[in-house]
Amino acid sequence: MIKHSREAFSVLEVATSPPSFDDMIQIIKEDQKNISYKDTGFSKGKHGTTCFYNFNLYNEKRYRPLMIHIMQSIYDTYREFVPDVKFEPGNAWWTVYSKGAFIPRHTHYNSMISGAYYVRHPKDAGTISFFNPIANLVNHLTCESLIWKADTRMEVQPKTGTLLLFPSWLEHETPPNESDEDKIIVSFNLNIIN
């Protein structure tokens, strides 16, 4: 017997072949020194250091090689499903997660598609979890012999160069980075142009 499952949502995981982004990592390290969270309610530390409140990577010339690689990877992936798709970039930002830093459960708003690109993902930097939005509805019965229970979460183990694409409404979180090295992610939001 084979038990088939279907997820109620889709997460595309794409292994890219990135060029060396050592120069981009150096730019991020330099920019980290000038990040300000004044009047944002965000504090540097347990949730990493981010440029989200300071600038949009789509608008920054110095980040253009990185963003071209990410956008080309997005188009190459998405066009396997929708050949003539066109995107309107929303915002993009990097976050540096030092040891112990994590991102709590959240969604992205004002966009259709969100994603994460792993510029650097050292060993022991952790996974990312996505939460099934209808699992509690499907699993509302507590009968021990119920055989069609739905998974409540899906866990993905990224690597350096991994691109993840998912619907913006999909809740996700990461555990604390257990590596002694920084994990660096570029997150982004997109809309589809009709």
Tab-separated table of C-alpha atoms in Angstrom:
chain	number	residue	atom	x	y	z
A	1	MET	CA	0.000	0.000	0.000
A	2	ILE	CA	1.166	3.541	-0.771
A	3	LYS	CA	-0.139	6.519	1.154
A	4	HIS	CA	-0.121	9.628	-1.041
A	5	SER	CA	0.093	13.115	0.412
A	6	ARG	CA	-0.475	16.535	-1.046
A	7	GLU	CA	0.659	19.752	0.542
A	8	ALA	CA	-1.797	22.611	0.848
A	9	PHE	CA	0.904	25.028	-0.252
A	10	SER	CA	3.986	25.054	-2.437
A	11	VAL	CA	7.551	25.988	-1.636
A	12	LEU	CA	10.000	25.881	-4.507
A	13	GLU	CA	13.538	24.964	-3.468
A	14	VAL	CA	16.127	25.700	-6.142
A	15	ALA	CA	19.842	24.941	-5.993
A	16	THR	CA	21.621	27.740	-7.853
A	17	SER	CA	25.237	27.902	-8.964
A	18	PRO	CA	26.262	31.244	-7.518
A	19	PRO	CA	29.411	33.057	-8.460
A	20	SER	CA	31.711	33.985	-5.600
A	21	PHE	CA	29.943	36.612	-3.560
A	22	ASP	CA	32.911	37.408	-1.315
A	23	ASP	CA	32.789	41.029	-2.506
A	24	MET	CA	29.057	41.222	-1.686
A	25	ILE	CA	29.691	39.781	1.783
A	26	GLN	CA	32.325	42.484	2.343
A	27	ILE	CA	29.841	45.186	1.272
A	28	ILE	CA	27.253	43.739	3.669
A	29	LYS	CA	29.813	43.767	6.505
A	30	GLU	CA	30.631	47.397	5.777
A	31	ASP	CA	26.968	48.368	5.566
A	32	GLN	CA	26.277	46.606	8.880
A	33	LYS	CA	28.345	49.295	10.624
A	34	ASN	CA	25.923	52.022	9.499
A	35	ILE	CA	22.584	50.285	10.087
A	36	SER	CA	20.128	52.272	12.199
A	37	TYR	CA	16.915	51.045	13.825
A	38	LYS	CA	15.865	54.364	15.314
A	39	ASP	CA	12.051	54.598	15.640
A	40	THR	CA	11.483	51.140	14.089
A	41	GLY	CA	10.808	48.970	17.125
A	42	PHE	CA	13.442	46.540	15.857
A	43	SER	CA	16.597	45.898	17.833
A	44	LYS	CA	19.808	44.382	16.571
A	45	GLY	CA	20.675	41.104	18.207
A	46	LYS	CA	18.422	38.101	18.620
A	47	HIS	CA	16.780	38.602	15.212
A	48	GLY	CA	20.009	39.419	13.401
A	49	THR	CA	21.135	42.591	11.695
A	50	THR	CA	19.086	43.712	8.710
A	51	CYS	CA	19.032	46.522	6.156
A	52	PHE	CA	15.210	46.212	5.887
A	53	TYR	CA	14.647	49.611	7.550
A	54	ASN	CA	17.491	51.379	5.773
A	55	PHE	CA	17.428	50.615	2.056
A	56	ASN	CA	15.965	48.364	-0.648
A	57	LEU	CA	18.538	46.134	-2.371
A	58	TYR	CA	16.686	46.507	-5.684
A	59	ASN	CA	17.621	50.214	-5.619
A	60	GLU	CA	21.269	49.882	-4.582
A	61	LYS	CA	23.835	49.867	-7.403
A	62	ARG	CA	26.501	48.202	-5.244
A	63	TYR	CA	24.233	45.157	-4.802
A	64	ARG	CA	23.331	44.867	-8.478
A	65	PRO	CA	25.437	41.716	-9.254
A	66	LEU	CA	23.809	39.864	-6.365
A	67	MET	CA	20.287	40.997	-7.284
A	68	ILE	CA	20.798	40.159	-10.979
A	69	HIS	CA	21.821	36.622	-9.989
A	70	ILE	CA	18.797	36.250	-7.704
A	71	MET	CA	16.294	37.672	-10.215
A	72	GLN	CA	17.703	35.580	-13.070
A	73	SER	CA	17.378	32.477	-10.890
A	74	ILE	CA	13.785	33.431	-10.041
A	75	TYR	CA	12.863	33.943	-13.707
A	76	ASP	CA	14.587	30.733	-14.801
A	77	THR	CA	12.681	28.781	-12.145
A	78	TYR	CA	9.264	30.376	-12.470
A	79	ARG	CA	9.245	30.300	-16.272
A	80	GLU	CA	9.309	26.505	-16.166
A	81	PHE	CA	5.717	26.832	-14.908
A	82	VAL	CA	4.574	30.133	-16.445
A	83	PRO	CA	6.701	30.890	-19.553
A	84	ASP	CA	5.698	34.528	-19.999
A	85	VAL	CA	5.654	35.610	-16.346
A	86	LYS	CA	6.804	39.127	-15.469
A	87	PHE	CA	7.593	40.333	-11.984
A	88	GLU	CA	7.407	43.710	-10.343
A	89	PRO	CA	10.075	43.811	-7.625
A	90	GLY	CA	8.858	45.027	-4.261
A	91	ASN	CA	11.538	45.177	-1.636
A	92	ALA	CA	14.633	43.141	-0.880
A	93	TRP	CA	16.886	43.177	2.157
A	94	TRP	CA	19.733	41.207	3.659
A	95	THR	CA	19.815	39.845	7.176
A	96	VAL	CA	22.924	38.601	8.936
A	97	TYR	CA	22.273	36.009	11.621
A	98	SER	CA	25.165	35.622	14.033
A	99	LYS	CA	25.286	32.735	16.500
A	100	GLY	CA	21.981	32.476	18.366
A	101	ALA	CA	20.048	34.801	16.035
A	102	PHE	CA	16.744	33.621	14.543
A	103	ILE	CA	13.590	34.913	12.893
A	104	PRO	CA	10.239	34.326	14.620
A	105	ARG	CA	7.146	33.011	12.860
A	106	HIS	CA	5.817	35.595	10.402
A	107	THR	CA	4.400	36.283	6.932
A	108	HIS	CA	5.135	38.954	4.335
A	109	TYR	CA	2.482	41.485	3.391
A	110	ASN	CA	1.647	43.578	0.305
A	111	SER	CA	3.090	41.039	-2.131
A	112	MET	CA	2.214	37.830	-3.945
A	113	ILE	CA	5.504	35.929	-3.874
A	114	SER	CA	8.237	36.016	-1.267
A	115	GLY	CA	11.556	34.315	-1.136
A	116	ALA	CA	14.890	33.836	0.491
A	117	TYR	CA	18.284	33.505	-1.125
A	118	TYR	CA	21.073	32.002	0.992
A	119	VAL	CA	24.210	34.023	0.288
A	120	ARG	CA	26.029	32.109	3.021
A	121	HIS	CA	24.645	29.172	4.977
A	122	PRO	CA	27.311	27.509	7.121
A	123	LYS	CA	26.976	24.054	8.622
A	124	ASP	CA	24.752	24.117	11.735
A	125	ALA	CA	23.108	27.393	10.658
A	126	GLY	CA	19.685	25.747	10.877
A	127	THR	CA	16.615	25.064	8.804
A	128	ILE	CA	13.566	27.074	7.819
A	129	SER	CA	10.076	25.847	8.688
A	130	PHE	CA	6.854	26.550	6.803
A	131	PHE	CA	3.470	26.051	8.474
A	132	ASN	CA	0.574	24.279	6.776
A	133	PRO	CA	-2.362	26.727	6.905
A	134	ILE	CA	-5.072	24.042	6.904
A	135	ALA	CA	-3.442	21.341	9.034
A	136	ASN	CA	-5.463	22.193	12.134
A	137	LEU	CA	-8.674	22.035	10.118
A	138	VAL	CA	-7.752	18.638	8.660
A	139	ASN	CA	-6.562	17.346	12.024
A	140	HIS	CA	-9.547	18.570	14.046
A	141	LEU	CA	-10.404	15.002	15.036
A	142	THR	CA	-8.342	13.535	17.846
A	143	CYS	CA	-9.132	9.910	17.105
A	144	GLU	CA	-5.942	7.851	17.530
A	145	SER	CA	-6.758	5.698	14.502
A	146	LEU	CA	-7.302	8.620	12.119
A	147	ILE	CA	-5.012	7.818	9.162
A	148	TRP	CA	-5.268	11.006	7.104
A	149	LYS	CA	-3.643	13.536	9.376
A	150	ALA	CA	-1.834	16.421	7.682
A	151	ASP	CA	1.648	17.582	8.573
A	152	THR	CA	1.491	20.889	10.391
A	153	ARG	CA	4.890	22.069	9.214
A	154	MET	CA	7.435	21.454	6.505
A	155	GLU	CA	11.135	21.894	7.186
A	156	VAL	CA	13.720	22.763	4.543
A	157	GLN	CA	17.491	22.486	4.994
A	158	PRO	CA	19.042	25.202	2.810
A	159	LYS	CA	22.646	25.456	1.645
A	160	THR	CA	24.702	28.316	0.290
A	161	GLY	CA	23.120	29.207	-3.061
A	162	THR	CA	19.652	27.866	-2.215
A	163	LEU	CA	16.737	29.932	-3.520
A	164	LEU	CA	13.326	29.468	-1.890
A	165	LEU	CA	10.103	30.839	-3.420
A	166	PHE	CA	6.768	30.711	-1.602
A	167	PRO	CA	3.416	32.501	-1.352
A	168	SER	CA	3.761	35.628	0.781
A	169	TRP	CA	0.927	34.590	3.117
A	170	LEU	CA	2.741	31.401	4.158
A	171	GLU	CA	3.962	31.527	7.766
A	172	HIS	CA	7.596	30.622	8.296
A	173	GLU	CA	10.354	30.804	10.926
A	174	THR	CA	13.937	29.781	11.567
A	175	PRO	CA	15.580	28.365	14.690
A	176	PRO	CA	18.648	30.037	16.228
A	177	ASN	CA	21.856	29.844	14.188
A	178	GLU	CA	24.048	27.319	16.013
A	179	SER	CA	27.090	27.965	13.834
A	180	ASP	CA	29.986	30.156	14.919
A	181	GLU	CA	29.818	31.713	11.433
A	182	ASP	CA	27.269	34.266	10.230
A	183	LYS	CA	24.356	33.093	8.104
A	184	ILE	CA	23.493	35.679	5.412
A	185	ILE	CA	20.126	35.689	3.654
A	186	VAL	CA	18.581	38.018	1.089
A	187	SER	CA	14.792	38.104	1.504
A	188	PHE	CA	12.517	39.648	-1.105
A	189	ASN	CA	8.932	40.289	-2.154
A	190	LEU	CA	7.528	40.281	-5.692
A	191	ASN	CA	4.254	40.836	-7.472
A	192	ILE	CA	3.244	39.298	-10.774
A	193	ILE	CA	2.488	41.789	-13.557
A	194	ASN	CA	-0.661	40.820	-15.490
